Tab-separated table of C-alpha atoms and ligand atoms in Angstrom:
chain	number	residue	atom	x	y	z
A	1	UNK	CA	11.950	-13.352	6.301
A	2	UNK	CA	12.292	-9.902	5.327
A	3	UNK	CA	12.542	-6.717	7.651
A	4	UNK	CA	11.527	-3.484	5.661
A	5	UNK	CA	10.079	0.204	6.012
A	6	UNK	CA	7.785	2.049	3.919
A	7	UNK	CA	8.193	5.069	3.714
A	8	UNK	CA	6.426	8.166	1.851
A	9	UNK	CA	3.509	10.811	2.407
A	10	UNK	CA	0.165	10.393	3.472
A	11	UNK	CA	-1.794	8.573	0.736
A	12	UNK	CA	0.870	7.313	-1.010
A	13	UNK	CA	0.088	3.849	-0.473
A	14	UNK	CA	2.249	2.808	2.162
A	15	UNK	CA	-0.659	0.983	3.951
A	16	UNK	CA	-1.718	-0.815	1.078
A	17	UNK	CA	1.399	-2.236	-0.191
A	18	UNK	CA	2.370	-3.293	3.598
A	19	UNK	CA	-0.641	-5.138	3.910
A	20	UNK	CA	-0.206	-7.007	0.634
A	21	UNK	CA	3.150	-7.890	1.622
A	22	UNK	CA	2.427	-9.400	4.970
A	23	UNK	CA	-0.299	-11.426	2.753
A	24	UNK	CA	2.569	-12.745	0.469
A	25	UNK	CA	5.173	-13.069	3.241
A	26	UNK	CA	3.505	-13.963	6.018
A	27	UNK	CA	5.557	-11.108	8.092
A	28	UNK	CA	3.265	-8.625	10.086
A	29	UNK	CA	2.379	-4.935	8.919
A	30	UNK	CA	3.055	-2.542	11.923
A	31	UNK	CA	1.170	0.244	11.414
A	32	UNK	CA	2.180	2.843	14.121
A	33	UNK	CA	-1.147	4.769	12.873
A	34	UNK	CA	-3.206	1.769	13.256
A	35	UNK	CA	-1.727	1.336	16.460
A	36	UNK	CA	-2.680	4.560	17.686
A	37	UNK	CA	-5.789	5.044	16.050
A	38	UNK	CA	-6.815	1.373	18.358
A	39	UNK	CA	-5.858	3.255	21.434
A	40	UNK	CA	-7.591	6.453	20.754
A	41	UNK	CA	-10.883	3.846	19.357
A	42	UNK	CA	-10.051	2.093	22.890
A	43	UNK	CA	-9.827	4.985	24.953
A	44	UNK	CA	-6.915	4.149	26.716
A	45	UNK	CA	-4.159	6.391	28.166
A	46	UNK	CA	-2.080	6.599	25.302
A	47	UNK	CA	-4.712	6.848	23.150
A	48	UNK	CA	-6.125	10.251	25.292
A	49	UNK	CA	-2.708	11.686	24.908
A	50	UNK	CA	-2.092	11.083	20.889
A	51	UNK	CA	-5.471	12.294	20.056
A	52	UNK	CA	-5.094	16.229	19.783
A	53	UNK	CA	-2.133	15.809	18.041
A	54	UNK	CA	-3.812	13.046	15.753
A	55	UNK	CA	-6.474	15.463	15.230
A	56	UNK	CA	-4.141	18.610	13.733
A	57	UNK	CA	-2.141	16.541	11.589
A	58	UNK	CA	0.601	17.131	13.763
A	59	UNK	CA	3.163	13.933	15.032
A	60	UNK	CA	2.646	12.706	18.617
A	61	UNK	CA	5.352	13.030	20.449
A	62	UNK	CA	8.293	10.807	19.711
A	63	UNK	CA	9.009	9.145	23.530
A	64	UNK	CA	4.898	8.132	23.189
A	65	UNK	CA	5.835	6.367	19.502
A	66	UNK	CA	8.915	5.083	21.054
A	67	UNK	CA	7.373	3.215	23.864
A	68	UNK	CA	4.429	1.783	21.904
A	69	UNK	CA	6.966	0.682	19.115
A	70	UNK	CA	9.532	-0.859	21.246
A	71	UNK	CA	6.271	-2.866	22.473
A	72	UNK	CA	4.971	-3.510	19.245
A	73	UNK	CA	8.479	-4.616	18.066
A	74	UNK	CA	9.335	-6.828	21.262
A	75	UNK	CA	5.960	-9.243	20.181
A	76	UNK	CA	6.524	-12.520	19.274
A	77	UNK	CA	5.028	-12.557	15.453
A	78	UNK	CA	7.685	-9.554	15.077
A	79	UNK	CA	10.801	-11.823	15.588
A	80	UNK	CA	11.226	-13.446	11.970
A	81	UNK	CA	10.592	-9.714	10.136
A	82	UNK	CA	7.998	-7.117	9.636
A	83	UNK	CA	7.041	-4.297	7.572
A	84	UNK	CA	7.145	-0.901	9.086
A	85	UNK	CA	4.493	1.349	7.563
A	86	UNK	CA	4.275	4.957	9.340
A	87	UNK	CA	7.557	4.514	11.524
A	88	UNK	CA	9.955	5.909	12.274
A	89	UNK	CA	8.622	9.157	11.211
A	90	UNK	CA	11.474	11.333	12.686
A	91	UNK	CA	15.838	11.028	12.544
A	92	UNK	CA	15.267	10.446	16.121
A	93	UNK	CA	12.687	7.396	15.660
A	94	UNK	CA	15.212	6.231	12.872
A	95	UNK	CA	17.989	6.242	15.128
A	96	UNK	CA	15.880	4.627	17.756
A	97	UNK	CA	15.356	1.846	15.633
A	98	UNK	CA	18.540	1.461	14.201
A	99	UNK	CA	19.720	0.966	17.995
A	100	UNK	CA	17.249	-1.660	18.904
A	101	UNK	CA	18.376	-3.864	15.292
A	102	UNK	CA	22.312	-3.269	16.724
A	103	UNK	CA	21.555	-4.622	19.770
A	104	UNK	CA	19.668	-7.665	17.833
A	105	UNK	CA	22.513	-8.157	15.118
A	106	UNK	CA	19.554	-7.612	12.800
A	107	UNK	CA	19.791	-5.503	9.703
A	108	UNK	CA	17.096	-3.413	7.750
A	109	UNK	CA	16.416	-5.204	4.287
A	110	UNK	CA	15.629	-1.868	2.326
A	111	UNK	CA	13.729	1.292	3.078
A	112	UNK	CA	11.303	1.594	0.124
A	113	UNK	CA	10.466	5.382	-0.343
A	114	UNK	CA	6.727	5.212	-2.667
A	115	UNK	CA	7.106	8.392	-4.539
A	116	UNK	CA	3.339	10.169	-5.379
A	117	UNK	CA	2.601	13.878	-6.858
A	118	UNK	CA	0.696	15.912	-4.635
A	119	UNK	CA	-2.259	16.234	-6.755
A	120	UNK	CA	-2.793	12.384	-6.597
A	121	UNK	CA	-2.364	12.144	-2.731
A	122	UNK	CA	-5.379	15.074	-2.543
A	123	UNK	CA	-7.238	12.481	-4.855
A	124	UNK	CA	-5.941	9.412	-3.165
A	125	UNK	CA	-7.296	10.746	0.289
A	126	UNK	CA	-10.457	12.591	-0.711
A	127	UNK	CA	-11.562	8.227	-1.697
A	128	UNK	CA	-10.232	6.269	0.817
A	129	UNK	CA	-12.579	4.458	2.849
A	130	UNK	CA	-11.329	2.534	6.151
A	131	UNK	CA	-12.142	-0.875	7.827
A	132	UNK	CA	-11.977	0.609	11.397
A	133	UNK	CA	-12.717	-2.942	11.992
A	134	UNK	CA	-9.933	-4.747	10.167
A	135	UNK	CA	-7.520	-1.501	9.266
A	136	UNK	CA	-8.285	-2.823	5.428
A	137	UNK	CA	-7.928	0.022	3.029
A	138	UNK	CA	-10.000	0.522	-0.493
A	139	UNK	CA	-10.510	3.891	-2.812
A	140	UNK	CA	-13.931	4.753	-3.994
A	141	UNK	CA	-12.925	4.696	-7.531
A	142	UNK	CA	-10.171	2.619	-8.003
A	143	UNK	CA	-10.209	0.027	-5.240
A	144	UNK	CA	-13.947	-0.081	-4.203
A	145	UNK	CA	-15.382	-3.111	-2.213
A	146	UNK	CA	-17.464	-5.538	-3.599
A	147	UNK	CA	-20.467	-4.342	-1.341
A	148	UNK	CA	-20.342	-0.369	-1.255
A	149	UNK	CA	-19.511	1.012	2.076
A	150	UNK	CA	-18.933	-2.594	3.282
A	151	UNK	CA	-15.464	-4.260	3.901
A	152	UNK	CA	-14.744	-7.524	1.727
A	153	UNK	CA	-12.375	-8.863	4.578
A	154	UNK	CA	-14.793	-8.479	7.848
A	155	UNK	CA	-17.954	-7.145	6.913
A	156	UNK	CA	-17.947	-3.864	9.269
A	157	UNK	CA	-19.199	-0.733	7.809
A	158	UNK	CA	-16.211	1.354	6.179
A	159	UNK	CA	-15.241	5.011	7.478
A	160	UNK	CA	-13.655	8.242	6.639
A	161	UNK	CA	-10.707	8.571	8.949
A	162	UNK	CA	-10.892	11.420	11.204
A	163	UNK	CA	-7.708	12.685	9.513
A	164	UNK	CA	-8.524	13.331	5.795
A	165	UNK	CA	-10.251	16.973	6.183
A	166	UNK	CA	-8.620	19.138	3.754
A	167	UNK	CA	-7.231	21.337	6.685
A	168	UNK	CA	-5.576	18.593	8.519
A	169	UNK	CA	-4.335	16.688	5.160
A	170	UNK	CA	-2.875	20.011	4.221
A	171	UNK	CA	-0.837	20.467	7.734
A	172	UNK	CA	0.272	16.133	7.232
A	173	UNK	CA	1.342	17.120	4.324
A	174	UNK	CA	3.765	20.031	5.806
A	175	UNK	CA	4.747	17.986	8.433
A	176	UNK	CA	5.639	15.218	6.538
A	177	UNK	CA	7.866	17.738	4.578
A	178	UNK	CA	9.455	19.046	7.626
A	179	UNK	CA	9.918	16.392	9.570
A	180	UNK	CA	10.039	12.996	7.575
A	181	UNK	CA	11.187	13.873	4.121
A	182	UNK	CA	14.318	14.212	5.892
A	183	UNK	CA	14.790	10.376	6.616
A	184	UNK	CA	15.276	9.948	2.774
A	185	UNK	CA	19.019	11.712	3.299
A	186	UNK	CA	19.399	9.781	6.631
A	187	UNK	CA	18.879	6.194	4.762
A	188	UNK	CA	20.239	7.232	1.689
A	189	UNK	CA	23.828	7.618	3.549
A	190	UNK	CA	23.301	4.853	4.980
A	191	UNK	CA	22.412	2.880	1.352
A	192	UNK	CA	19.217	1.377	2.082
A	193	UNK	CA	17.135	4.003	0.262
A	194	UNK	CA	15.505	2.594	-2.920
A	195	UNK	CA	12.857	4.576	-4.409
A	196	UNK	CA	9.221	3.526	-6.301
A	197	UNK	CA	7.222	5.688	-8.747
A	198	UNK	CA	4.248	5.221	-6.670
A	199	UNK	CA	1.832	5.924	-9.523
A	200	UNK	CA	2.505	2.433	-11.670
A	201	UNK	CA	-0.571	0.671	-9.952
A	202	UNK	CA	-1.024	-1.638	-6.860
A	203	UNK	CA	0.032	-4.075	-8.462
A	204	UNK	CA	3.173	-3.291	-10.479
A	205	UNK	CA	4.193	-1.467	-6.781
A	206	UNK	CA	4.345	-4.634	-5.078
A	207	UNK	CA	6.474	-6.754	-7.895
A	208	UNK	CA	9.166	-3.926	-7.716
A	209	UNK	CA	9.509	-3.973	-3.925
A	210	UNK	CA	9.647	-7.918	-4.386
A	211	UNK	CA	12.288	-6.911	-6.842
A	212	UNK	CA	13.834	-5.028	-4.055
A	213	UNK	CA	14.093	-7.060	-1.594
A	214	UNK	CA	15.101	-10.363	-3.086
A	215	UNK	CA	18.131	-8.143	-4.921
A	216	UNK	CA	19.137	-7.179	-0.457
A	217	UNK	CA	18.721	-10.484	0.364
A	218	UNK	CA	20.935	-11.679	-2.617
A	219	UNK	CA	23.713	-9.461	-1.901
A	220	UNK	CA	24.191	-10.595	1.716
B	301	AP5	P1	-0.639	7.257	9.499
B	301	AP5	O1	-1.813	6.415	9.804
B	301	AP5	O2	0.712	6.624	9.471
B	301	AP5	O3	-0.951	8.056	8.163
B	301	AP5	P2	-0.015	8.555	6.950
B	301	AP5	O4	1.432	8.226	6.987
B	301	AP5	O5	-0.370	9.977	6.835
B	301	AP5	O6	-0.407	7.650	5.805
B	301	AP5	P3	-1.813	7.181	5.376
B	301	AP5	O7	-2.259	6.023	6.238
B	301	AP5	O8	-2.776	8.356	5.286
B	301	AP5	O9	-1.544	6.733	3.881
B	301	AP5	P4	-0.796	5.476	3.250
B	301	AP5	O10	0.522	5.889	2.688
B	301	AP5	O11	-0.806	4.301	4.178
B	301	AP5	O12	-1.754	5.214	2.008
B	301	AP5	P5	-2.903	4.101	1.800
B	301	AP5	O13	-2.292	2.746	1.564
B	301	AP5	O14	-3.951	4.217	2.865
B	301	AP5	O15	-0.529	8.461	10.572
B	301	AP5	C1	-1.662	9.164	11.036
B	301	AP5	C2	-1.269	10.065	12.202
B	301	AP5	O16	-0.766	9.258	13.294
B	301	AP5	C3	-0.143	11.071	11.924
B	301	AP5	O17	-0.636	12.272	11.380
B	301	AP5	C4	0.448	11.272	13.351
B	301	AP5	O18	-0.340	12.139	14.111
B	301	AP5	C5	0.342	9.883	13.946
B	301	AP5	N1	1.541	9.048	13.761
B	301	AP5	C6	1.593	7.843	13.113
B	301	AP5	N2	2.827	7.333	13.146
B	301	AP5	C7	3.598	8.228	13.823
B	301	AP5	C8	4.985	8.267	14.156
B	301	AP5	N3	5.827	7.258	13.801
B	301	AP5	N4	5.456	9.354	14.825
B	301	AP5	C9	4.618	10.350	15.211
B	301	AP5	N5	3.287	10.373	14.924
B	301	AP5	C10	2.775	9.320	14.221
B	301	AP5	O19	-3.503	4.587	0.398
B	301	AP5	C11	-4.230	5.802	0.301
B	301	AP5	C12	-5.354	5.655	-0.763
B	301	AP5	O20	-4.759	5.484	-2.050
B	301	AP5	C13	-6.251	4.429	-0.555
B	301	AP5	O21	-7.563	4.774	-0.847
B	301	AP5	C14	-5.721	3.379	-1.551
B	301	AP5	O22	-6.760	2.555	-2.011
B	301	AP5	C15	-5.160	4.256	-2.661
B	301	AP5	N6	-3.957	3.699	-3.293
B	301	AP5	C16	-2.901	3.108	-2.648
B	301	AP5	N7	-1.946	2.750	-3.522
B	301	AP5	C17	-2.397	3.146	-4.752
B	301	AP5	C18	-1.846	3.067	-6.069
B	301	AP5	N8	-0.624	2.518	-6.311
B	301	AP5	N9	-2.556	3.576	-7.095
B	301	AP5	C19	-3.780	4.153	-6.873
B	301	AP5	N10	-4.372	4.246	-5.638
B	301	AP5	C20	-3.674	3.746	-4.603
């Protein structure tokens, strides 16, 4: 079992590495994009509301992520662990969270903070294709799929997110900045920060948060 977050900026592979992890460990990825990106595909009434801000970069509003977390969370496949990718975003979603696990007598394992240059997260996101299908996640260059355009896992027809214009990757990028660098103070008091060059490979990423986690697990 193992109960983590990912965090870092857009494109820094937080996506990828969850998903590889909930391969290994058989814990879910919750992906509060994914989850809103299926309501806005869905048109439901969430999904109408999150979509401007989706659409300027900008966070949705954090009672919205709140609800559709403590949802998410409450599932049945999210009782032995999970791997939080995208959330909390905020010191309020943090503290949100940190709440619910009190009340549970549950503890975070780590909060994994994937460190990546600027430069490589403009390169990172100017190749990423999507499985709107699936939510897999490849690179044009240096994780293409076998069939071009195609996705290995389902077979649907891969997509730019909606997201990755230059304008609104420029205003994630400030937001992220302003609103969820911040988080890295707020775990590091709390000694659960551990950080990751994120530019070692996929591969060498995913044996140091291994590393990570079986050194919290260890020292309880
Ligand atoms: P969200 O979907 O969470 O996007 P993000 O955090 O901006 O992160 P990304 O999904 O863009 O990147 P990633 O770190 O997962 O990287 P990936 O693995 O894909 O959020 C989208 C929007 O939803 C937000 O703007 C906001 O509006 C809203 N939202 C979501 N959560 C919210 C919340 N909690 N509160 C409020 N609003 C919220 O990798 C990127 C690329 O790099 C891929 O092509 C991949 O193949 C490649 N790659 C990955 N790792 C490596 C590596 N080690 N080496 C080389 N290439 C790599």
């Amino acid at each position: 079992m193992i109960r983590i977050v990912l965090l870092g900026p857009p494109g820094s592979g937080k996506g990828t590495q969850a998903s590889a992890l909930e391969k290994r460990r058989g814990v879910p990825h919750i992906a509060s994009g994914d989850l809103l990106r299926a309501n806005v595909r869905d048109s439901t009434a969430l999904g109408r509301k999150v979509k401007p801000y989706m659409d300027r970069g900008e966070l949705v509003p954090d009672e919205l992520i709140l609800d559709m977390m403590a949802d998410r969370l409450s599932q049945p496949d999210a009782q032995q662990g999970y791997v939080l990718d995208g959330f909390p975003r905020t010191v309020k979603q943090a503290e949100a969270l940190e709440e619910r696990l009190r009340a549970l007598s549950q503890d975070l394992d780590a909060v994994v903070y994937l460190k990546v240059p600027e430069a490589e997260i403009l390169r990172r996101l100017g190749g990423r294709r999507t499985c709107p299908h699936c939510n897999a996640v490849y690179h044009v260059d240096t994780m293409p799929p076998k069939r071009e355009g195609i996705c290995d896992k389902c077979g649907a027809t891969l997509v730019q997110r909606d997201d990755e214009k230059p304008a609104v990757i420029r205003k994630r990028l400030e937001v992220y900045s302003a609103q969820t660098q911040p988080l890295l103070d707020y775990y590091q008091a709390r000694g659960l920060l551990r950080e990751i060059d994120g530019m070692i490979g996929v591969d060498n990423v995913i044996r140091e948060i291994e590393t990570i986690v079986a050194a919290a697990q260890a020292a309880v």
